[in-house]
Amino acid sequence: MSADLETELADRFDPREGGAGARRALRGLAGVAAFVLVWAVAARFNPDYVLPGPLATGETFLTEVRSGRALDALASSVQHWLLGTVVGTTLGVGLGVLLGWSDAAEDGAAPLVRLLRPVPPLALTGFGIAWFGINHVGAAFIVAAGAFWINYYAAYGGVRSVSDDLLDVARSLGVRSDLGLIRKVVLPSASPEILTGVRTGVGRCWMLIIAAETIGVAGVGNRILTAASNLAVDVVIAYILVMSLVYLVLDTLFQAAEDRILGWRA
Amino acid sequence: MARVSGRDHDGDGSRATPARRVAVDGVSKTYAGDDGPVHALADVSFDVTDGEFVCIVGPSGCGKTTLFRIIAGLEEATDGEVSLSGDPVDGPSRDLGIVFQEYHLFPWRTVRGNVGFGLEQTDMDESERADRVDELIDLVGLDGFTNSYPPQLSGGMKQRVALARALAVDPELLLMDEPFGAVDAQTRAMLHEELLEVWEATRKTVLFVTHDVEEAVTLADRVVVMAADPGRVREVVDVGLDRPRERTDPGFAEYVERIRGLIGE
């Protein structure tokens, strides 16, 4: 055990490794700097309504944040994003597990799945409005449709790949019911796939808020759409930045949670 | 049959007939193959007495793994019946503890979690369960690794966990399918010793499938020798050697020779 710990510590604090890490960060920084430089040069030769410069965009970003508009838009977006993600993820994982486990359920649902799968969430905006109205629930419906499929396929695949031998072992140790097997073996065994699905879904749904907010609900996506039709490109870029920053935070948090939950994977 | 080890589970020293734990009675298994039916097993019959250690050996393709799965209740026989303590086996159950070559531990559970898995399905209260798990982890010599996850363990350690997990629910029969086939020779010799110690301590009835004749002669009271095409019992050999058995012992070599002759190696 102590030998293991030693190697682990050595791996973590390997000076070469640390040097490589610093070098990588430096290269990343150089990449960003080069991007901003190209942007600034390109902006010089274009009017502001085509491409504003990085400085002007930064100013707009700060103005939007200081005025509280950015936070309002964010607060609105988060509401239907959260509702849609939770509902879509729950349904997707639930049905994915059910159809992955039960051949009868899968046979029954297979034609429907193949028929509905190609429908893009954007095509559902009409239903969102008609069924729920122009509000958070209507927008959440579109987000949920996006979350559903990612999670459905991830959970379905995860359940299908559960080892028959592990199920045999569980049966021989006294687990009798399907529900018991699902709880004790299938869900933990498929948890890496399911969590990957959830994580992908969380990010995809955050991007989907632009589509969801085309129905007219306030939010970051709505700000982007309005600004774009007013040719206020600096505002568009400022809110794209807001979306990216939120995504970065979400994904980092989720990865930390995933590493904790799946700590058993060596 | 001769009980050479001198173990006597009746406890009163009498020579009363020991109880029959397992009865394999006319078991056949036929698969539908591409060129007509394949007879994996044909009319296999033998008994295992309570507390006995029986090995099944045979060449590859003699259907010993199929037989293992049928006895474990994981597969159905086309014909014939397996009974455990008089009741027909009709599916996996807690009375049949199984140990596979590939361990099949639950990778998301620690050693403790794996060993305790079966007990969680009983109404045993938590403190009693924890004591029993500790006792078993102790029995297989894994104290110090209770909170390790399977990917952190060596092959030999994994198999000890699998053994403890199977023993935890106190099965009537311990079924092992080439359990030490994936570990190196040195570890295997150690595991043989440990398994025999555990067997002495728990007085379990053990049915152990292997293709390794020396392994069978090291471990078994009796060896069921199988032949292939179709899979059938060639002969049941009583191993009349005292334990611990030495591979260098001329008597040991004789049994190995005899069984190899029966298999046709």
Coordinates of C-alpha atoms in Angstrom, one line a residue, chain A residues 6-183:
Chain A
E6 CA 4.8 6.6 -3.2
T7 CA 4.4 5.9 -6.9
E8 CA 1.2 7.9 -6.9
L9 CA 2.9 10.9 -5.2
A10 CA 5.9 10.6 -7.5
D11 CA 3.6 10.6 -10.5
R12 CA 1.8 13.6 -9.3
F13 CA 4.9 15.6 -8.4
D14 CA 7.2 14.5 -11.1
P15 CA 9.2 17.6 -12.0
R16 CA 9.2 16.7 -15.7
E17 CA 5.5 16.3 -15.5
G18 CA 5.1 19.7 -13.8
G19 CA 7.4 21.2 -16.5
A20 CA 5.2 19.7 -19.2
G21 CA 2.1 21.0 -17.5
A22 CA 3.6 24.5 -17.3
R23 CA 4.7 24.3 -20.9
R24 CA 1.2 23.2 -22.0
A25 CA -0.4 26.1 -20.1
L26 CA 2.0 28.5 -21.7
R27 CA 1.2 27.1 -25.2
G28 CA -2.5 27.5 -24.4
L29 CA -2.0 31.1 -23.4
A30 CA 0.0 31.7 -26.6
G31 CA -2.9 30.2 -28.6
V32 CA -5.4 32.5 -27.0
A33 CA -3.1 35.5 -27.5
A34 CA -2.7 34.7 -31.2
F35 CA -6.5 34.4 -31.5
V36 CA -7.1 37.8 -29.9
L37 CA -4.4 39.3 -32.1
V38 CA -5.9 38.0 -35.3
W39 CA -9.3 39.2 -34.1
A40 CA -8.0 42.7 -33.3
V41 CA -6.3 42.9 -36.8
A42 CA -9.4 41.7 -38.6
A43 CA -11.6 44.2 -36.6
R44 CA -9.4 47.0 -37.8
F45 CA -10.4 46.4 -41.4
N46 CA -14.1 45.9 -40.7
P47 CA -16.8 48.2 -39.4
D48 CA -18.2 47.6 -35.9
Y49 CA -21.4 46.1 -37.1
V50 CA -19.5 43.3 -38.8
L51 CA -16.7 42.7 -36.3
P52 CA -16.0 44.8 -33.2
G53 CA -12.5 44.6 -31.7
P54 CA -11.7 42.7 -28.6
L55 CA -11.4 45.9 -26.5
A56 CA -14.8 47.2 -27.6
T57 CA -16.4 43.8 -27.0
G58 CA -14.8 43.6 -23.5
E59 CA -16.3 47.0 -22.7
T60 CA -19.7 45.9 -23.8
F61 CA -19.3 42.8 -21.7
L62 CA -18.5 44.8 -18.6
T63 CA -21.4 47.2 -19.3
E64 CA -23.9 44.3 -19.6
V65 CA -22.6 42.8 -16.4
R66 CA -22.6 46.1 -14.4
S67 CA -26.0 47.1 -15.6
G68 CA -27.4 43.7 -14.3
R69 CA -28.8 42.8 -17.7
A70 CA -26.4 39.9 -18.0
L71 CA -27.3 38.5 -14.6
D72 CA -31.1 38.9 -15.3
A73 CA -30.7 37.1 -18.7
L74 CA -28.6 34.4 -17.0
A75 CA -31.1 33.9 -14.2
S76 CA -33.9 33.5 -16.7
S77 CA -32.0 31.0 -18.9
V78 CA -31.0 28.9 -15.9
Q79 CA -34.6 28.4 -14.9
H80 CA -35.7 26.7 -18.1
W81 CA -32.4 25.1 -18.6
L82 CA -32.5 23.5 -15.2
L83 CA -36.1 22.3 -15.5
G84 CA -35.6 21.0 -19.0
T85 CA -32.3 19.2 -18.2
V86 CA -33.7 17.6 -15.1
V87 CA -36.9 16.3 -16.8
G88 CA -35.2 15.3 -20.0
T89 CA -32.3 13.5 -18.1
T90 CA -34.7 11.7 -15.8
L91 CA -36.9 10.5 -18.6
G92 CA -34.0 9.6 -20.9
V93 CA -32.1 7.6 -18.2
G94 CA -35.3 6.0 -17.0
L95 CA -36.5 4.8 -20.5
G96 CA -32.9 3.9 -21.5
V97 CA -32.6 1.6 -18.5
L98 CA -36.0 0.1 -19.0
L99 CA -35.5 -0.6 -22.7
G100 CA -31.9 -1.7 -22.2
W101 CA -33.1 -4.2 -19.6
S102 CA -36.4 -5.5 -21.0
D103 CA -36.4 -7.1 -24.5
A104 CA -40.2 -6.9 -24.6
A105 CA -40.2 -3.1 -23.9
E106 CA -37.4 -2.7 -26.5
D107 CA -39.3 -4.6 -29.1
G108 CA -42.4 -2.5 -28.5
A109 CA -40.6 0.8 -28.6
A110 CA -38.0 0.2 -31.3
P111 CA -40.1 1.5 -34.3
L112 CA -41.1 4.6 -32.3
V113 CA -37.6 5.3 -31.3
R114 CA -36.4 5.1 -34.9
L115 CA -39.2 7.4 -36.0
L116 CA -38.7 10.1 -33.3
R117 CA -35.0 10.1 -33.0
P118 CA -34.2 12.2 -36.1
V119 CA -36.6 15.0 -35.0
P120 CA -34.3 18.0 -34.0
P121 CA -35.4 19.9 -30.8
L122 CA -35.6 23.1 -32.9
A123 CA -38.5 21.5 -34.8
L124 CA -40.4 21.2 -31.5
T125 CA -40.6 24.9 -30.8
G126 CA -44.1 25.0 -32.1
F127 CA -45.2 22.3 -29.7
G128 CA -43.5 24.1 -26.9
I129 CA -45.6 27.2 -27.5
A130 CA -48.8 25.3 -28.3
W131 CA -48.7 23.0 -25.3
F132 CA -47.1 25.1 -22.6
G133 CA -47.1 28.7 -23.9
I134 CA -44.3 31.3 -24.2
N135 CA -42.8 30.7 -20.8
H136 CA -40.2 28.8 -18.9
V137 CA -42.0 25.5 -19.3
G138 CA -42.4 25.9 -23.1
A139 CA -38.7 26.6 -23.4
A140 CA -37.8 23.8 -20.9
F141 CA -39.8 21.4 -23.2
I142 CA -37.3 22.0 -26.0
V143 CA -34.3 21.7 -23.7
A144 CA -35.8 18.4 -22.3
A145 CA -36.1 17.0 -25.8
G146 CA -32.4 17.6 -26.3
A147 CA -31.5 16.0 -23.0
F148 CA -33.7 13.1 -23.5
W149 CA -32.0 11.4 -26.4
I150 CA -28.4 11.8 -25.2
N151 CA -29.3 10.3 -21.9
Y152 CA -31.5 7.6 -23.4
Y153 CA -28.8 6.3 -25.7
A154 CA -26.1 6.5 -23.0
A155 CA -28.2 4.6 -20.4
Y156 CA -29.4 2.1 -23.0
G157 CA -25.9 1.3 -24.1
G158 CA -24.6 1.1 -20.5
V159 CA -27.3 -1.3 -19.5
R160 CA -26.8 -3.5 -22.6
S161 CA -23.1 -3.9 -21.8
V162 CA -23.7 -5.1 -18.2
S163 CA -21.9 -8.4 -17.8
D164 CA -24.2 -11.4 -17.7
D165 CA -21.7 -13.1 -15.4
L166 CA -22.1 -10.3 -12.8
L167 CA -25.8 -10.8 -13.0
D168 CA -25.3 -14.5 -12.5
V169 CA -23.2 -13.9 -9.4
A170 CA -25.8 -11.5 -8.0
R171 CA -28.5 -14.1 -8.5
S172 CA -26.5 -16.8 -6.9
L173 CA -26.1 -14.4 -3.9
G174 CA -29.8 -14.1 -3.4
V175 CA -30.9 -11.2 -5.6
R176 CA -34.2 -12.5 -7.1
S177 CA -36.2 -9.6 -8.5
D178 CA -35.6 -7.6 -11.7
L179 CA -35.7 -4.4 -9.6
G180 CA -33.1 -5.8 -7.2
L181 CA -30.8 -6.7 -10.1
I182 CA -31.3 -3.2 -11.6
R183 CA -30.6 -1.5 -8.3

